[in-house]
Short mmCIF file of C-alpha atoms and ligand atoms in Angstrom, two decimals:
data_model
loop_
_atom_site.label_atom_id
_atom_site.label_comp_id
_atom_site.label_asym_id
_atom_site.label_seq_id
_atom_site.Cartn_x
_atom_site.Cartn_y
_atom_site.Cartn_z
CA MET A 1 79.90 120.75 102.04
CA ASP A 2 83.14 122.68 102.33
CA LEU A 3 86.14 121.44 100.39
CA VAL A 4 89.69 122.10 101.59
CA VAL A 5 92.57 120.98 99.41
CA ALA A 6 95.93 120.24 101.06
CA SER A 7 98.79 122.45 99.96
CA PRO A 8 101.15 121.34 98.57
CA THR A 9 99.63 118.18 97.22
CA GLY A 10 99.78 115.98 94.13
CA LEU A 11 102.59 115.56 91.65
CA CYS A 12 106.06 115.92 93.14
CA PHE A 13 109.03 117.25 91.26
CA GLY A 14 110.48 113.79 90.53
CA VAL A 15 107.33 112.26 89.10
CA ARG A 16 106.45 115.38 87.08
CA ARG A 17 109.95 115.30 85.60
CA ALA A 18 109.66 111.58 84.77
CA ILE A 19 106.27 112.08 83.06
CA GLU A 20 107.59 115.03 81.03
CA ARG A 21 110.62 113.02 79.89
CA LEU A 22 108.45 110.08 79.00
CA GLU A 23 105.94 112.18 77.08
CA GLY A 24 108.82 113.79 75.17
CA ALA A 25 110.27 110.36 74.32
CA LEU A 26 106.87 109.00 73.24
CA ALA A 27 106.31 111.99 70.97
CA GLU A 28 109.74 111.48 69.39
CA TYR A 29 110.04 107.68 69.19
CA GLY A 30 106.43 106.43 69.25
CA THR A 31 107.11 103.38 71.43
CA VAL A 32 109.08 103.39 74.68
CA HIS A 33 109.65 100.44 77.04
CA SER A 34 109.74 100.95 80.80
CA LEU A 35 111.04 98.35 83.23
CA GLY A 36 108.13 98.21 85.66
CA SER A 37 105.65 101.00 86.16
CA PRO A 38 107.33 104.36 85.34
CA ILE A 39 105.32 106.01 88.14
CA HIS A 40 102.95 104.58 90.74
CA ASN A 41 99.62 105.66 89.32
CA PRO A 42 97.66 103.14 87.22
CA GLN A 43 95.39 105.74 85.58
CA GLU A 44 98.32 107.89 84.42
CA VAL A 45 100.21 104.81 83.24
CA ALA A 46 97.12 103.77 81.23
CA ARG A 47 97.05 107.25 79.62
CA LEU A 48 100.76 106.95 78.74
CA ALA A 49 100.19 103.43 77.39
CA GLY A 50 97.71 105.02 74.97
CA LEU A 51 100.60 107.17 73.71
CA GLY A 52 102.88 104.17 73.12
CA LEU A 53 104.33 103.22 76.52
CA ARG A 54 105.02 99.50 76.96
CA LEU A 55 105.88 97.85 80.29
CA ILE A 56 108.40 95.06 80.62
CA GLU A 57 108.83 92.95 83.76
CA ARG A 58 112.53 92.20 83.49
CA ALA A 59 115.47 93.95 81.84
CA SER A 60 116.17 90.73 79.93
CA LEU A 61 112.80 91.19 78.18
CA MET A 62 113.82 94.56 76.71
CA PRO A 63 113.40 94.26 72.93
CA GLN A 64 116.73 94.71 71.14
CA GLY A 65 117.30 98.11 69.57
CA GLU A 66 114.25 99.83 71.08
CA VAL A 67 114.04 102.85 73.41
CA ALA A 68 114.11 102.16 77.18
CA PHE A 69 112.91 104.32 80.03
CA VAL A 70 114.15 104.18 83.64
CA ARG A 71 111.29 104.77 86.08
CA ALA A 72 111.22 107.56 88.69
CA HIS A 73 112.06 105.06 91.46
CA GLY A 74 115.17 103.87 89.65
CA VAL A 75 116.46 100.39 88.85
CA THR A 76 119.43 98.33 90.05
CA ARG A 77 122.87 98.89 88.56
CA ALA A 78 122.72 95.46 86.87
CA GLU A 79 119.31 96.23 85.35
CA LEU A 80 120.58 99.56 84.03
CA GLU A 81 123.55 97.81 82.39
CA GLU A 82 121.24 95.25 80.79
CA LEU A 83 118.93 97.98 79.46
CA LYS A 84 121.92 99.83 78.01
CA LYS A 85 123.17 96.67 76.33
CA ARG A 86 119.86 95.86 74.68
CA SER A 87 118.41 99.24 73.71
CA ARG A 88 119.43 101.91 71.26
CA LEU A 89 118.72 104.63 73.81
CA VAL A 90 118.06 104.72 77.56
CA ILE A 91 116.12 107.72 78.86
CA ASP A 92 116.76 108.09 82.57
CA GLY A 93 113.67 109.17 84.52
CA THR A 94 115.23 108.36 87.91
CA CYS A 95 114.34 111.08 90.39
CA PRO A 96 117.53 112.91 91.46
CA HIS A 97 116.59 112.28 95.13
CA VAL A 98 116.53 108.53 94.43
CA SER A 99 119.91 108.79 92.69
CA VAL A 100 121.29 110.46 95.83
CA ALA A 101 119.98 107.58 97.99
CA GLN A 102 121.64 105.08 95.62
CA GLU A 103 124.95 106.98 95.84
CA ARG A 104 124.73 107.25 99.64
CA ALA A 105 124.17 103.50 99.98
CA GLN A 106 127.13 102.80 97.75
CA SER A 107 129.44 105.16 99.65
CA LEU A 108 128.37 103.78 103.06
CA PHE A 109 129.11 100.27 101.86
CA ARG A 110 132.51 101.30 100.50
CA GLU A 111 133.33 102.96 103.84
CA GLY A 112 132.75 99.61 105.56
CA TYR A 113 129.35 100.17 107.14
CA LYS A 114 126.63 97.56 107.12
CA VAL A 115 123.92 99.41 105.24
CA VAL A 116 120.45 99.63 106.81
CA ILE A 117 117.57 101.00 104.76
CA VAL A 118 114.46 102.05 106.66
CA GLY A 119 111.74 101.29 104.14
CA ASP A 120 109.70 98.63 102.38
CA SER A 121 111.86 95.76 101.10
CA ASN A 122 109.39 95.05 98.26
CA HIS A 123 109.32 98.60 96.93
CA PRO A 124 111.11 99.08 93.57
CA GLU A 125 113.04 102.06 94.93
CA VAL A 126 114.46 100.00 97.82
CA ARG A 127 115.26 97.08 95.51
CA GLY A 128 117.01 99.55 93.21
CA ILE A 129 119.09 101.00 96.07
CA LEU A 130 120.03 97.50 97.23
CA GLY A 131 121.37 96.89 93.75
CA TYR A 132 124.08 99.49 94.42
CA ILE A 133 125.44 97.57 97.44
CA ASP A 134 127.77 94.69 96.68
CA GLY A 135 127.43 92.92 100.05
CA GLU A 136 125.12 92.20 102.94
CA SER A 137 122.55 94.82 103.92
CA LEU A 138 119.39 95.09 105.96
CA VAL A 139 115.96 96.56 105.19
CA ILE A 140 113.65 97.29 108.11
CA SER A 141 110.19 98.83 107.98
CA GLY A 142 110.58 100.42 111.43
CA GLU A 143 111.91 100.13 114.95
CA SER A 144 109.84 97.02 115.74
CA GLU A 145 112.05 95.00 113.41
CA ILE A 146 115.25 95.94 115.22
CA ASP A 147 116.55 93.23 117.54
CA GLU A 148 119.83 91.74 118.70
CA LYS A 149 120.36 90.24 115.23
CA SER A 150 120.70 93.79 113.87
CA ARG A 151 123.68 94.38 116.23
CA GLN A 152 126.78 95.48 114.30
CA LYS A 153 129.85 97.55 115.03
CA ARG A 154 129.25 100.05 112.24
CA LEU A 155 125.85 100.78 110.78
CA GLY A 156 125.24 103.08 107.82
CA ILE A 157 121.61 104.12 107.77
CA LEU A 158 119.41 105.75 105.17
CA SER A 159 115.70 105.97 104.43
CA GLN A 160 113.40 105.20 101.55
CA THR A 161 112.66 108.63 100.08
CA THR A 162 108.96 108.37 100.97
CA GLN A 163 109.43 107.17 104.56
CA LYS A 164 107.47 108.83 107.38
CA GLU A 165 109.81 111.13 109.30
CA SER A 166 108.61 109.82 112.67
CA SER A 167 109.27 106.16 111.67
CA PHE A 168 112.77 107.00 110.45
CA ALA A 169 113.59 108.99 113.59
CA SER A 170 112.41 106.21 115.94
CA ALA A 171 114.31 103.54 113.98
CA VAL A 172 117.52 105.60 114.10
CA SER A 173 117.19 106.23 117.83
CA LYS A 174 116.91 102.47 118.43
CA LEU A 175 119.73 101.56 116.03
CA VAL A 176 122.11 103.94 117.78
CA LEU A 177 121.81 101.74 120.88
CA ILE A 178 122.95 98.54 119.18
CA ALA A 179 125.99 99.79 117.26
CA SER A 180 129.25 101.32 118.39
CA GLU A 181 129.26 103.66 115.41
CA ILE A 182 126.47 104.85 113.13
CA LYS A 183 126.42 107.13 110.12
CA VAL A 184 122.99 108.40 109.09
CA TYR A 185 121.80 109.96 105.88
CA ASN A 186 118.27 111.29 106.00
CA THR A 187 117.25 110.59 102.41
CA ILE A 188 113.55 111.34 102.87
CA CYS A 189 112.85 113.80 100.08
CA GLY A 190 111.55 117.32 100.65
CA ALA A 191 108.42 116.72 98.55
CA THR A 192 107.46 113.82 100.82
CA ILE A 193 107.99 115.88 103.97
CA GLU A 194 105.98 118.82 102.58
CA ARG A 195 103.05 116.56 101.62
CA GLN A 196 103.08 114.84 105.01
CA LYS A 197 103.08 118.21 106.78
CA SER A 198 100.28 119.50 104.57
CA ILE A 199 98.00 116.64 105.61
CA GLN A 200 98.91 117.24 109.27
CA ARG A 201 97.76 120.86 108.84
CA LEU A 202 94.63 119.79 106.99
CA ALA A 203 93.46 117.14 109.48
CA PRO A 204 92.22 119.46 112.29
CA GLN A 205 90.21 121.56 109.80
CA VAL A 206 87.99 118.82 108.33
CA ASP A 207 85.59 115.97 109.20
CA GLY A 208 87.20 113.53 106.78
CA ILE A 209 89.99 113.36 104.22
CA ILE A 210 89.85 111.85 100.75
CA VAL A 211 93.31 110.75 99.67
CA ILE A 212 93.59 110.19 95.93
CA GLY A 213 96.47 108.15 94.55
CA GLY A 214 97.58 104.76 93.27
CA LYS A 215 97.07 101.80 95.59
CA ASN A 216 100.68 100.91 94.70
CA SER A 217 101.98 104.33 95.78
CA ALA A 218 104.01 104.25 99.01
CA ASN A 219 103.80 107.99 99.63
CA THR A 220 99.99 107.94 99.15
CA ARG A 221 99.72 105.13 101.72
CA LYS A 222 101.74 107.24 104.18
CA LEU A 223 99.29 110.14 103.76
CA VAL A 224 96.38 107.83 104.60
CA GLU A 225 98.26 106.50 107.65
CA ILE A 226 99.01 110.03 108.89
CA ALA A 227 95.36 111.14 108.53
CA GLU A 228 94.17 108.06 110.43
CA SER A 229 96.82 108.45 113.13
CA LEU A 230 95.42 111.94 113.74
CA GLY A 231 91.95 110.48 114.27
CA VAL A 232 90.47 111.75 110.99
CA PRO A 233 88.48 109.28 108.84
CA ALA A 234 90.28 108.79 105.53
CA MET A 235 89.01 107.37 102.26
CA TRP A 236 91.70 106.21 99.82
CA ILE A 237 90.58 106.22 96.19
CA GLU A 238 92.40 106.02 92.84
CA HIS A 239 89.82 108.02 90.92
CA SER A 240 86.56 109.88 91.48
CA GLY A 241 84.48 106.88 90.33
CA GLU A 242 85.38 105.22 93.64
CA LEU A 243 83.76 107.97 95.74
CA SER A 244 81.35 106.61 98.32
CA ARG A 245 78.28 108.73 99.07
CA GLY A 246 77.72 106.84 102.31
CA TRP A 247 81.16 107.85 103.60
CA LEU A 248 80.49 111.51 102.76
CA GLU A 249 77.16 111.60 104.63
CA GLY A 250 77.12 113.80 107.74
CA LYS A 251 80.52 115.35 106.98
CA ARG A 252 80.35 119.12 106.61
CA SER A 253 83.93 119.74 105.56
CA ILE A 254 86.03 117.41 103.46
CA GLY A 255 89.78 117.56 102.89
CA VAL A 256 91.42 116.41 99.68
CA ALA A 257 95.03 115.29 99.50
CA ALA A 258 96.89 113.53 96.70
CA GLY A 259 100.00 111.39 96.56
CA GLY A 260 103.14 112.62 94.83
CA SER A 261 102.38 110.46 91.79
CA THR A 262 98.77 111.56 91.30
CA PRO A 263 98.42 113.64 88.12
CA ASP A 264 96.63 117.00 88.15
CA TRP A 265 93.79 115.76 85.90
CA LEU A 266 92.69 113.14 88.46
CA ILE A 267 92.61 115.74 91.27
CA LYS A 268 90.70 118.18 89.08
CA ASP A 269 88.18 115.52 88.19
CA LEU A 270 87.70 114.62 91.88
CA ARG A 271 87.16 118.26 92.85
CA PHE A 272 84.63 118.67 90.08
CA LYS A 273 82.70 115.56 91.20
CA LEU A 274 82.69 116.68 94.84
CA GLN A 275 81.49 120.17 93.94
CA THR A 276 78.64 118.84 91.82
CA LEU A 277 77.38 116.14 94.21
S1 SF4 B 1 108.53 111.43 96.16
FE1 SF4 B 1 110.49 112.52 96.27
S2 SF4 B 1 112.01 110.97 95.73
FE2 SF4 B 1 110.05 110.18 95.07
S3 SF4 B 1 109.90 110.85 92.94
FE3 SF4 B 1 108.90 112.42 94.19
S4 SF4 B 1 110.49 113.97 94.54
FE4 SF4 B 1 111.49 112.08 93.88
#
């Protein structure tokens, strides 16, 4: 069985940076509290928990005087204020691309646009961005959710950083028809685009693609969707223990791709398992 690994794949700049900051903080302070999962990979979070990471569900649960960590996907402005009030130190792991999306949303709102985010309303990054807008806004997952109710004079549009380019482009081209003025910021990050393109290049070369990454990772889900939309069978696993021999049967070449929050050690382990099957 031939193995072809997508390139680039795996850890993106923002998640790598967040992990490095967190590891540094854990080595220095022993215990660090993160509001929600610091990155969207359960296995890596479990490893970090072994080093002293603690998760809290709400900023109001931050223990007084302890060290707080802001996850790669960011938090709302109010949550950040609460963390600052309660902790002795806040280490900011927000990816700079997410910070840009937060700033864009804020500036669009201040300029009088109704802000539209093309993304998943339940994703922490989108909830964090919404926290930088003081008024009404709209989150849509794609063009199918655009109807007459979305009609506004001035729409200010941006994307979740891990959005599929094609979904963002089709949403924008529909929104332009229902507003007299639009301002668009394409806030899809470069790492997302590169990983989506790498799986598009990989798909025609293989009989099936294994995508490794957290089931809570939006960018990993997009990789699976892209592979399937190109007619290539895709198996989404979090770790090599979930490999299915039945799925591999009859496939002569297998592609491997990993989400932007999948650490190197999980990819290495998967490659090793596949090579020794
Ligand atoms: S996917 Fe992009 S925006 Fe998200 S953490 Fe990685 S580099 Fe940052």
